[in-house]
Amino acid sequence: MGPFMSPFDNLLCMLLGISFTVWFTLLLVFIIVPAIFGVSFGIRKLYMKSLLKVFEWATLRMERGAKEKNHHLYKPYVNGIIAKEPTSLEEELKALRRRCSSCGLAGSSPSSSSSTSTGPSPSSSEFAMSDIFYFCRRGVESIVDDEVTKRFSAEDLESWNLLTRSNYNFQHISTRLTVLWGVGVVIRYCFLLPLRLTLAITGVTLLVVFTTIIGFLPNGRMKNFLSEKVHLMCYRICVRALTAIITYHHSENKPKNGGICVANHTSPIDVIILASDGCYAMVGQIHGGLMGVIQRSMVKACPHIWFERSEVKDRHLVAKRLSDHVEDKSKLPILIFPEGTCINNTSVMMFKKGSFEIASTIYPVAIKYDPRFGDAFWNSSKFGMVNYLLRMMSSWAIVCSVWYLPPMNRQEGEDAVQFANRVKAAIARQGGLVDLLWDGGLKRSKVKDTFKEEQQKLYSKILVGTHEDRSRS
Amino acid sequence: MPECKCCSKVYFKMVKCVLLEQLQHFVNQLTHSVASAHLVRLYDRYQALDKDNKGYLCPQDFGAIKELAMNPICDRIIGAFFTSGQEILDFPSFVRILAHFRPVDKNRPKEPNSPDPINSRSNKLKFAFQLYDQDKDGKISRHELLQVLRSMLEKQVTEEQLESIADRTIQEADLDRDDAISFEEFRKSLDKVNIDHKMSIRFLR
């Protein structure tokens, strides 16, 4: 007896076959072919507009619900929660002393013992018990709200975007909103996620296969041309796999060969976003696993700069390889993220000076994500890479703006650190981000003692004059 | 407490709603009305500081705040939160210490037999006094004063200079000549200082 197939099974097989075919044809026509040619049907922009309307409705509904129950709607406050007076140590202590001296208490007469003269500096005055108030208040202010800790966790949103991850007002959700949220979950996990996974797998597979094939060609113009096309195509497919809606500004400033492209870092997706609009040579550490396979095949088609783990620590080696690459004008511009770690896209932290010491043109790029559709920040202490990618693929979309800023060169008499700060300020200004001097490495490491010593020095200067004043007497 | 990270975040949010109702009552007793929005922000901050999701704070969590770590008296401030050598700080205690820094409520009529609210001028002064008086004997001894000066001034300042500053300070403030500054003497020496302004933190909105 051969395999028994009822007419029902036959029908089922046929239906499945048809739906798969339709599915893949649609995928091909609407997503992959446009990716190959770099055109767009505008479907994603339409999707974005309709989503925005839905979010507005959801927020209004929650506000109405809160008002009916007479509760205060919790709105996360983005710009700091306490009023911090920007007065310096000197100004505060002077103000404190003025009050005291007006009633004849602590005067500013020099100490009687001759060996410890308070020095001729005009800002020196006597210690007062109230001086501790300044440090105490500053300390407690930083406990309640500091500039650095909040940069390493996802940004708070002012309105709700129908993702559980970002809701703070559970008790104000009405039935309609819950239904809408439920529909949202179904759409995101049952329709969008499989679609995006398919695209991502397609994109990565094509990248690996094609770059390996191109690797067999002899070096020359044909190879570079093909490699460029392949890279662009695969990155565009990946962009669609994330439903990333990107707006590029000032494309006339796009990085050219022999330059270094510098951008602020929010997540590994930054690479895909920039590389889908231009070709870059990537810099990074060789990983194992899937990442390693991709890296090794990419480098066959065009020269990227991958380092072994042991080589990363050797700064001179890194600098040498970068300069060698930059001097060869036929090679692609290097893409570097000088912050060294992922920051949550509300600020730009200290740029490491290594890439600014190399003598070449810097092309700054500012990337700003719109957090309403999905927060792209990778909090590496909370989520692993796979978890993060799944979260990205189950958000509504990744919407961002990319600004290509005019190229900058190191000026006469400027050292690498000043140059880095100048570039950082330009990027922060363009992207509407806060420009911070703190080191992104503080995410994991402790503050150096030098900061505390600076504070101590400042205070000592006020009380007893500087070290030079004292040693002069 | 649920094990997986995404569940625990949802759990914390739900716990927060319940907790805040109870806390509202508690904090109202301390300071005669704290806006619930402020309490919510403080709870968010408390959770953000608790990086390992332990449910409580320990001194290392405070030490991880970068701006606090560069404060010369950071150890003393952290010590003010963790009284009597304990290593666990729960949210009500966190709020109770921070409540010292609420601006003084000038409009509240002074009820004769009720205890001072925690953010009164007197209690703010006591908080500052504790920062000096680490052994909690009610007096700031010369030795304690020297320790504070050492931590606030740079290493290059000599012992002699520190001692002369300490001597002069005690000379001016010590009224009963016991070579130490008691709380009353401390309070008298700061009579004219606007404590409310210097030791208050205002919430935005």
XYZ file of C-alpha atoms in Angstrom:
678
model
C 0.000 0.000 0.000
C 1.547 3.256 -1.085
C 1.235 6.522 0.850
C -2.419 7.441 1.238
C -3.248 11.052 0.518
C -6.804 12.189 0.975
C -8.174 14.914 -1.277
C -8.091 17.189 1.779
C -4.340 16.737 2.166
C -3.909 17.452 -1.532
C -5.839 20.680 -1.199
C -3.785 21.672 1.849
C -0.496 21.069 0.037
C -1.685 23.093 -2.912
C -2.784 25.979 -0.723
C 0.508 26.003 1.164
C 2.440 25.881 -2.078
C 0.489 28.766 -3.542
C 0.783 30.918 -0.442
C 4.548 30.365 -0.239
C 4.949 31.262 -3.882
C 2.852 34.396 -3.496
C 4.757 35.313 -0.352
C 8.161 34.977 -1.976
C 7.111 36.766 -5.157
C 5.823 39.690 -3.165
C 9.019 39.694 -1.142
C 11.105 39.654 -4.276
C 9.197 42.308 -6.147
C 8.577 44.761 -3.351
C 11.688 44.393 -1.299
C 14.630 42.598 -2.833
C 14.560 43.992 -6.352
C 14.270 47.603 -5.187
C 17.124 46.894 -2.793
C 19.310 45.763 -5.646
C 18.675 48.910 -7.601
C 18.461 51.285 -4.670
C 14.947 52.550 -5.373
C 11.971 52.683 -3.037
C 8.219 52.374 -3.435
C 7.545 54.632 -0.477
C 5.721 51.904 1.428
C 7.813 52.457 4.531
C 7.148 56.185 4.669
C 3.415 55.555 4.434
C 3.699 52.999 7.210
C 5.538 55.508 9.378
C 2.883 58.203 8.912
C 0.024 55.891 9.831
C 1.879 54.645 12.897
C 2.378 58.199 14.118
C -1.345 58.862 13.882
C -2.064 55.734 15.920
C 0.453 56.733 18.616
C -1.091 60.167 18.946
C -4.481 58.629 19.400
C -3.139 56.208 22.023
C -1.520 58.993 24.047
C -4.655 61.127 23.963
C -6.703 58.165 25.093
C -4.398 57.571 28.060
C -4.506 61.213 29.059
C -8.265 61.177 28.928
C -8.339 58.016 31.006
C -6.048 59.564 33.587
C -8.115 62.729 33.813
C -11.308 60.756 34.334
C -9.805 58.914 37.277
C -8.248 62.142 38.525
C -4.772 60.688 38.547
C -1.605 62.355 37.528
C -0.224 60.885 34.331
C 3.424 59.961 34.757
C 5.484 61.687 32.115
C 9.128 60.716 32.068
C 11.150 63.870 32.191
C 13.949 63.912 29.695
C 15.995 66.920 30.695
C 16.898 66.149 34.276
C 14.563 66.119 37.222
C 16.084 68.663 39.585
C 17.073 72.300 39.248
C 20.842 72.425 39.308
C 22.370 75.820 39.769
C 25.363 76.192 37.523
C 27.401 78.173 40.040
C 30.977 77.165 40.587
C 32.664 76.386 43.876
C 34.240 79.839 44.042
C 31.035 81.732 43.495
C 29.139 79.712 46.076
C 31.786 80.054 48.742
C 32.070 83.774 48.129
C 28.312 84.074 48.515
C 28.420 82.056 51.728
C 31.196 84.184 53.123
C 29.623 87.463 52.187
C 26.676 86.616 54.379
C 28.856 85.624 57.286
C 31.240 88.545 57.049
C 28.406 91.037 56.852
C 27.592 90.099 60.415
C 31.182 90.262 61.560
C 31.978 86.575 61.866
C 34.742 84.984 59.813
C 36.963 87.764 58.567
C 39.669 87.487 56.000
C 42.615 88.454 58.145
C 45.706 86.398 57.476
C 46.634 83.739 59.958
C 48.950 84.791 62.759
C 51.569 82.076 62.361
C 54.139 83.320 59.902
C 55.108 80.012 58.370
C 51.716 79.432 56.897
C 50.898 82.627 55.183
C 47.649 82.560 53.336
C 49.506 84.136 50.447
C 48.838 87.260 48.500
C 46.237 85.732 46.198
C 43.064 87.795 46.305
C 40.688 84.864 46.326
C 41.994 83.268 49.518
C 39.787 83.437 52.552
C 39.216 81.509 55.724
C 37.559 78.170 56.218
C 33.972 78.320 57.371
C 31.894 75.453 58.743
C 29.277 76.208 56.141
C 31.632 75.333 53.275
C 30.573 71.743 53.580
C 27.078 72.677 52.449
C 28.279 73.165 48.911
C 29.862 69.725 48.642
C 27.000 68.094 50.454
C 24.378 69.553 48.192
C 26.336 68.767 45.049
C 26.804 65.222 46.233
C 23.138 64.667 46.972
C 22.141 66.333 43.697
C 24.298 63.836 41.846
C 22.645 60.991 43.749
C 19.233 62.171 42.606
C 20.205 62.974 39.038
C 23.570 62.837 37.317
C 24.567 63.470 33.732
C 26.346 60.210 33.067
C 24.360 57.263 34.446
C 21.284 58.028 32.408
C 23.251 57.956 29.137
C 23.771 54.242 29.491
C 20.146 53.200 29.605
C 17.385 53.594 27.056
C 15.911 57.070 26.654
C 12.561 57.797 28.252
C 9.730 58.606 25.882
C 7.155 61.324 26.358
C 4.360 59.484 24.587
C 3.552 55.817 24.405
C 4.357 53.850 21.291
C 2.334 50.742 21.997
C 5.338 48.727 23.067
C 5.179 47.208 26.554
C 8.810 48.097 27.058
C 8.101 51.775 27.267
C 4.853 52.085 29.182
C 4.751 53.777 32.563
C 1.046 54.206 33.068
C -0.313 50.703 33.255
C -3.334 51.681 35.253
C -4.638 54.116 32.681
C -5.133 51.766 29.788
C -8.697 51.435 28.498
C -10.160 48.401 26.748
C -9.763 49.967 23.345
C -6.117 50.630 23.965
C -5.539 47.109 25.204
C -7.137 45.728 22.068
C -5.003 47.999 19.946
C -1.915 46.942 21.829
C -2.884 43.281 21.353
C -3.331 43.808 17.631
C 0.046 45.504 17.626
C 1.669 42.506 19.283
C 0.140 40.137 16.746
C 1.237 42.273 13.815
C 4.746 42.705 15.141
C 5.482 39.167 16.203
C 3.469 37.118 13.722
C 3.802 39.153 10.568
C 6.696 41.591 10.774
C 9.161 39.442 12.671
C 9.133 36.411 10.324
C 9.279 38.728 7.328
C 12.249 40.551 8.725
C 14.024 37.379 9.745
C 13.658 36.024 6.216
C 15.090 39.207 4.788
C 17.946 39.280 7.250
C 18.926 35.710 6.492
C 18.692 36.399 2.754
C 20.808 39.512 3.060
C 23.546 37.906 5.114
C 23.686 34.769 2.978
C 23.925 36.780 -0.227
C 26.675 38.918 1.285
C 28.785 35.932 2.286
C 28.240 34.030 -0.970
C 28.827 36.920 -3.347
C 31.840 38.359 -1.585
C 33.462 34.932 -1.531
C 32.856 34.606 -5.280
C 34.209 38.074 -5.965
C 37.251 37.180 -3.899
C 38.362 34.842 -6.683
C 38.579 37.654 -9.208
C 41.939 39.331 -9.845
C 42.436 42.734 -8.205
C 41.355 45.550 -10.439
C 38.595 47.965 -11.368
C 36.090 45.193 -12.122
C 36.557 43.673 -8.685
C 36.122 46.995 -6.916
C 33.067 47.836 -8.956
C 31.393 44.490 -8.301
C 32.338 44.510 -4.645
C 30.772 47.935 -4.228
C 27.557 46.821 -5.848
C 27.336 43.646 -3.811
C 27.991 45.379 -0.505
C 25.405 48.054 -1.219
C 22.790 45.525 -2.270
C 23.205 43.337 0.786
C 23.209 46.258 3.192
C 20.058 47.594 1.586
C 18.369 44.245 2.103
C 19.436 44.360 5.750
C 18.032 47.869 6.047
C 14.706 46.577 4.855
C 15.049 43.656 7.230
C 14.966 46.146 10.082
C 12.378 48.356 8.431
C 14.789 51.210 8.805
C 13.500 54.483 7.412
C 16.555 56.647 6.918
C 16.776 60.223 5.746
C 20.158 61.306 4.459
C 21.037 64.983 4.548
C 23.807 66.797 2.701
C 24.931 63.868 0.592
C 27.387 66.176 -1.150
C 29.618 65.811 1.916
C 29.814 62.038 1.659
C 33.216 60.637 2.678
C 35.765 60.157 -0.088
C 38.662 57.745 -0.509
C 41.589 58.331 1.773
C 39.491 59.932 4.502
C 38.206 58.782 7.844
C 34.493 58.832 8.550
C 33.633 59.510 12.181
C 30.182 59.088 13.716
C 28.438 58.868 17.078
C 27.681 55.347 18.214
C 24.358 54.085 19.449
C 24.181 50.491 18.296
C 25.728 48.009 15.858
C 22.970 48.978 13.419
C 24.809 52.262 12.801
C 27.150 50.327 10.550
C 24.314 49.000 8.402
C 22.738 52.429 8.175
C 25.870 54.153 6.975
C 27.090 51.340 4.741
C 23.856 51.142 2.812
C 24.486 54.597 1.422
C 28.185 54.418 0.656
C 31.102 52.039 0.767
C 33.410 52.042 3.727
C 36.305 50.042 5.034
C 35.323 48.752 8.438
C 37.606 48.602 11.425
C 37.184 46.150 14.224
C 38.138 43.072 16.100
C 37.767 39.665 14.511
C 35.045 37.674 16.248
C 34.289 33.992 16.190
C 31.097 32.394 14.990
C 28.775 33.891 12.410
C 30.234 37.384 12.784
C 33.679 35.995 12.041
C 32.470 34.225 8.906
C 30.917 37.444 7.617
C 34.057 39.431 8.422
C 36.383 36.969 6.720
C 34.326 36.827 3.552
C 33.912 40.617 3.410
C 37.642 41.149 3.505
C 38.080 38.921 0.445
C 36.172 41.336 -1.753
C 37.639 44.624 -0.540
C 40.185 45.556 2.112
C 38.687 45.999 5.548
C 40.824 46.356 8.668
C 40.260 43.531 11.087
C 42.418 43.058 14.142
C 43.168 39.981 16.170
C 42.254 40.311 19.815
C 45.894 40.560 20.852
C 46.641 43.304 18.345
C 43.883 45.565 19.620
C 45.869 46.554 22.709
C 48.865 47.696 20.670
C 48.037 51.314 19.861
C 50.997 51.854 17.573
C 50.120 48.875 15.443
C 46.541 50.064 15.138
C 47.653 53.565 14.211
C 50.126 52.234 11.653
C 47.597 50.067 9.891
C 45.094 52.888 9.769
C 47.623 55.356 8.331
C 48.762 52.831 5.744
C 45.204 52.338 4.628
C 44.496 56.035 4.503
C 47.558 56.824 2.397
C 46.436 54.482 -0.355
C 43.949 56.643 -2.217
C 42.415 53.710 -4.039
C 41.103 52.271 -0.799
C 37.746 53.117 0.678
C 37.249 55.617 3.536
C 37.546 54.123 7.001
C 34.509 54.070 9.277
C 35.291 54.628 12.951
C 33.200 55.226 16.066
C 35.531 57.151 18.381
C 33.317 56.930 21.476
C 34.323 53.315 21.770
C 31.020 52.176 23.236
C 27.287 52.500 22.666
C 25.674 55.636 24.121
C 21.943 56.087 24.262
C 21.656 58.748 21.534
C 20.824 61.664 23.819
C 24.420 62.772 24.072
C 27.861 62.451 22.588
C 30.652 61.387 24.925
C 34.380 61.826 24.773
C 36.007 60.911 21.468
C 39.161 58.815 21.775
C 41.995 60.692 20.178
C 43.577 57.737 18.319
C 41.820 58.281 15.003
C 42.417 62.033 15.135
C 46.169 61.662 15.317
C 46.350 60.241 11.810
C 46.958 62.930 9.248
C 43.958 62.820 6.998
C 40.623 64.468 6.373
C 37.882 63.679 8.829
C 34.317 63.390 7.566
C 31.981 63.755 10.564
C 28.569 62.130 10.428
C 25.752 62.655 12.920
C 23.173 59.914 13.412
C 20.004 60.641 15.334
C 17.366 57.980 15.916
C 13.718 58.768 16.443
C 12.844 56.786 19.552
C 9.102 56.817 18.984
C 9.218 53.825 16.701
C 11.704 51.659 18.466
C 14.706 52.420 20.626
C 17.859 51.427 18.810
C 20.215 51.781 21.781
C 22.102 48.588 22.640
C 22.483 48.266 26.379
C 25.143 45.591 26.254
C 25.044 44.937 29.980
C 21.344 44.123 29.804
C 20.874 42.415 26.452
C 23.047 40.100 24.438
C 23.408 40.610 20.695
C 20.763 38.070 19.646
C 18.237 39.378 22.166
C 18.939 42.897 20.948
C 18.440 42.012 17.296
C 15.170 40.271 18.098
C 13.987 43.378 19.935
C 14.935 45.503 16.955
C 13.116 43.253 14.567
C 9.983 43.237 16.669
C 9.782 47.018 17.051
C 7.653 49.026 14.705
C 10.518 50.492 12.726
C 13.888 52.137 13.098
C 13.633 55.736 12.007
C 16.705 57.865 11.864
C 18.332 60.865 10.253
C 21.878 60.944 9.001
C 23.693 64.218 8.438
C 26.916 64.306 6.465
C 28.911 67.230 7.806
C 31.545 69.125 5.792
C 35.034 67.616 6.045
C 37.378 68.854 8.757
C 41.124 68.939 9.001
C 43.424 69.404 11.963
C 44.445 73.029 12.152
C 47.847 74.520 12.956
C 48.648 74.422 16.625
C 45.729 72.155 17.452
C 46.481 68.865 19.142
C 44.539 65.644 18.648
C 42.371 66.107 21.733
C 41.272 69.620 20.780
C 40.576 68.485 17.243
C 38.526 65.558 18.547
C 36.510 67.914 20.744
C 35.888 70.252 17.835
C 34.557 67.418 15.682
C 32.474 66.134 18.585
C 30.915 69.562 19.121
C 29.985 69.792 15.431
C 28.339 66.366 15.504
C 26.472 67.128 18.728
C 25.227 70.450 17.372
C 23.946 68.924 14.155
C 22.241 65.970 15.772
C 20.706 67.961 18.602
C 22.623 65.923 21.184
C 24.171 67.001 24.451
C 27.927 67.426 24.201
C 29.544 65.767 27.225
C 33.186 65.609 28.207
C 32.793 62.363 30.085
C 34.449 59.224 28.805
C 32.089 56.560 27.511
C 34.408 54.021 29.086
C 32.909 55.053 32.415
C 30.084 52.670 31.602
C 32.261 49.935 32.987
C 35.175 51.558 34.764
C 35.537 53.719 37.838
C 36.147 57.431 37.832
C 39.816 58.314 37.994
C 41.060 59.898 41.184
C 42.272 62.905 39.217
C 38.727 64.274 39.091
C 38.454 64.270 42.857
C 41.910 65.783 43.145
C 40.862 68.619 40.858
C 37.976 69.470 43.155
C 40.297 69.382 46.144
C 42.750 71.626 44.346
C 40.066 74.174 43.552
C 38.957 74.340 47.147
C 42.517 74.536 48.445
C 43.189 77.439 46.122
C 40.362 79.374 47.694
C 41.369 78.631 51.252
C 45.120 78.664 51.304
C 46.216 79.901 47.908
C 47.984 77.728 45.379
C 51.010 75.562 46.053
C 53.228 78.077 44.277
C 51.987 80.912 46.474
C 52.722 78.879 49.554
C 56.163 77.797 48.505
C 57.048 81.358 47.633
C 56.446 82.589 51.175
C 11.044 38.286 42.192
C 10.949 36.868 38.651
C 14.204 35.645 37.238
C 14.204 36.757 33.632
C 15.048 40.380 32.967
C 12.067 41.424 30.860
C 9.588 39.925 33.298
C 11.266 41.591 36.213
C 10.984 44.978 34.548
C 7.242 44.521 34.112
C 7.027 43.236 37.671
C 8.824 46.272 39.029
C 6.485 48.572 37.182
C 3.474 46.864 38.713
C 5.043 46.821 42.145
C 5.775 50.483 41.744
C 2.119 51.394 41.306
C 1.181 49.588 44.498
C 4.217 50.747 46.428
C 3.677 54.367 45.576
C 0.235 54.413 47.155
C 1.733 53.196 50.413
C 4.740 55.429 50.162
C 2.613 58.491 49.553
C 1.166 58.086 53.030
C 4.543 57.456 54.602
C 6.262 60.397 52.978
C 3.372 62.704 53.736
C 3.988 62.017 57.391
C 7.569 63.089 56.983
C 7.259 66.239 55.008
C 3.627 67.152 54.685
C 2.994 66.309 51.068
C 5.440 65.298 48.429
C 4.035 65.389 44.946
C 3.511 61.854 43.705
C 5.298 62.698 40.474
C 8.471 63.388 42.485
C 8.136 60.098 44.293
C 7.810 58.262 41.002
C 10.951 59.924 39.690
C 12.844 59.042 42.841
C 11.747 55.448 42.522
C 12.882 55.341 38.907
C 16.195 56.761 40.015
C 16.450 54.212 42.827
C 15.900 51.428 40.317
C 18.356 52.894 37.857
C 21.014 52.959 40.599
C 20.242 49.345 41.490
C 22.021 47.958 38.457
C 21.921 44.307 39.459
C 18.206 44.390 40.255
C 18.810 43.343 43.840
C 15.815 45.241 45.152
C 17.937 47.341 47.509
C 20.969 49.614 47.262
C 24.419 49.020 48.695
C 27.337 51.461 49.085
C 28.955 50.261 45.840
C 25.894 51.388 43.872
C 26.456 54.904 45.175
C 30.142 54.676 44.474
C 29.324 53.967 40.843
C 27.788 57.419 40.364
C 30.557 59.280 38.567
C 29.772 62.775 39.770
C 29.536 61.585 43.341
C 32.843 59.753 43.093
C 34.626 62.998 42.345
C 33.143 64.757 45.354
C 35.771 65.156 48.108
C 33.345 64.093 50.841
C 31.621 61.322 48.912
C 32.356 58.698 51.574
C 30.709 60.799 54.259
C 27.641 61.445 52.131
C 27.288 57.737 51.363
C 27.738 57.056 55.077
C 24.803 59.345 55.824
C 22.529 57.007 53.873
C 23.790 53.807 55.460
C 23.376 54.405 59.173
C 24.874 52.102 61.804
C 27.040 50.095 59.445
C 24.198 48.518 57.509
C 24.830 47.596 53.895
C 21.247 47.616 52.675
C 19.225 50.684 51.753
C 15.553 50.220 50.971
C 13.430 52.772 49.168
C 11.665 54.333 52.193
C 15.011 54.994 53.865
C 16.352 56.429 50.613
C 13.438 58.830 50.477
C 13.723 59.677 54.166
C 17.321 60.856 53.793
C 16.570 62.762 50.596
C 13.591 64.364 52.293
C 16.046 66.406 54.354
C 16.686 68.364 51.178
C 13.175 69.418 50.419
C 12.856 73.183 50.480
C 11.473 74.518 53.746
C 7.734 74.993 53.512
C 7.308 78.541 54.750
C 3.549 78.574 54.393
C 2.843 75.778 56.794
C 1.669 77.095 60.165
C 3.776 75.925 63.048
C 1.779 73.520 65.169
C 3.006 73.761 68.739
C 3.228 70.107 69.763
C 4.000 68.387 66.482
C 7.578 67.220 65.787
C 9.682 69.215 63.397
C 9.269 68.137 59.774
C 12.323 66.384 58.448
C 13.238 69.257 56.153
C 13.186 71.931 58.847
C 16.179 74.206 59.228
C 17.147 72.447 62.407
C 17.117 69.005 60.831
C 19.101 70.185 57.835
C 21.715 71.504 60.224
C 21.724 68.176 62.039
C 22.360 66.410 58.741
C 25.338 68.639 58.036
C 26.560 68.195 61.610
C 26.543 64.408 61.110
C 28.862 64.811 58.163
C 31.452 66.290 60.497
C 30.691 64.204 63.562
C 31.483 60.714 62.295
C 31.664 58.982 65.707
C 28.279 60.427 66.601
C 29.178 61.589 70.067
C 27.385 64.906 69.601
C 30.567 66.941 69.332
C 32.918 67.784 66.506
C 36.328 67.156 68.011
C 39.514 68.732 66.731
C 40.524 65.394 65.264
C 37.268 65.072 63.319
C 37.631 68.588 61.984
C 41.138 67.808 60.812
C 39.857 64.714 59.003
C 37.246 66.695 57.112
C 39.794 69.318 56.145
C 42.173 66.621 54.960
C 39.540 65.150 52.661
C 38.433 68.496 51.237
C 41.897 69.953 50.608
C 44.607 68.759 48.278
C 47.516 66.584 49.359
C 50.036 69.423 49.092
C 48.474 71.364 51.961
C 50.649 70.716 55.023
C 49.581 69.405 58.405
C 50.551 72.733 59.943
C 48.190 74.653 57.714
C 45.384 72.233 58.445
C 45.977 72.520 62.165
C 46.015 76.272 62.072
C 42.713 76.322 60.195
C 41.204 73.856 62.670
C 42.493 75.825 65.649
C 41.042 79.053 64.391
C 37.683 77.486 63.607
C 37.354 75.943 67.066
C 38.495 79.150 68.681
C 35.725 81.091 66.988
C 32.880 78.652 67.416
C 33.662 76.927 70.716
C 31.890 78.945 73.377
C 32.162 76.632 76.382
C 35.889 76.068 75.863
C 35.826 72.266 75.757
C 37.934 72.137 72.591
C 35.062 70.664 70.582
C 32.042 72.052 68.767
C 28.674 70.846 69.994
C 25.517 71.000 67.910
C 24.316 74.164 69.635
C 27.607 75.937 68.984
C 27.491 74.716 65.384
C 24.000 76.071 64.988
C 24.915 79.420 66.511
C 27.888 79.911 64.235
C 25.672 79.378 61.201
C 22.891 81.573 62.462
C 22.930 83.998 59.575
C 23.470 81.524 56.746
C 20.490 80.845 54.490
C 20.330 77.110 55.125
C 17.168 76.665 53.145
C 18.837 77.860 49.984
C 22.119 76.053 50.487
C 20.741 72.709 51.600
C 17.700 72.312 49.388
C 17.090 70.569 46.116
C 14.191 71.667 43.981
C 12.412 69.358 41.566
C 11.628 70.681 38.128
C 7.871 70.379 37.572
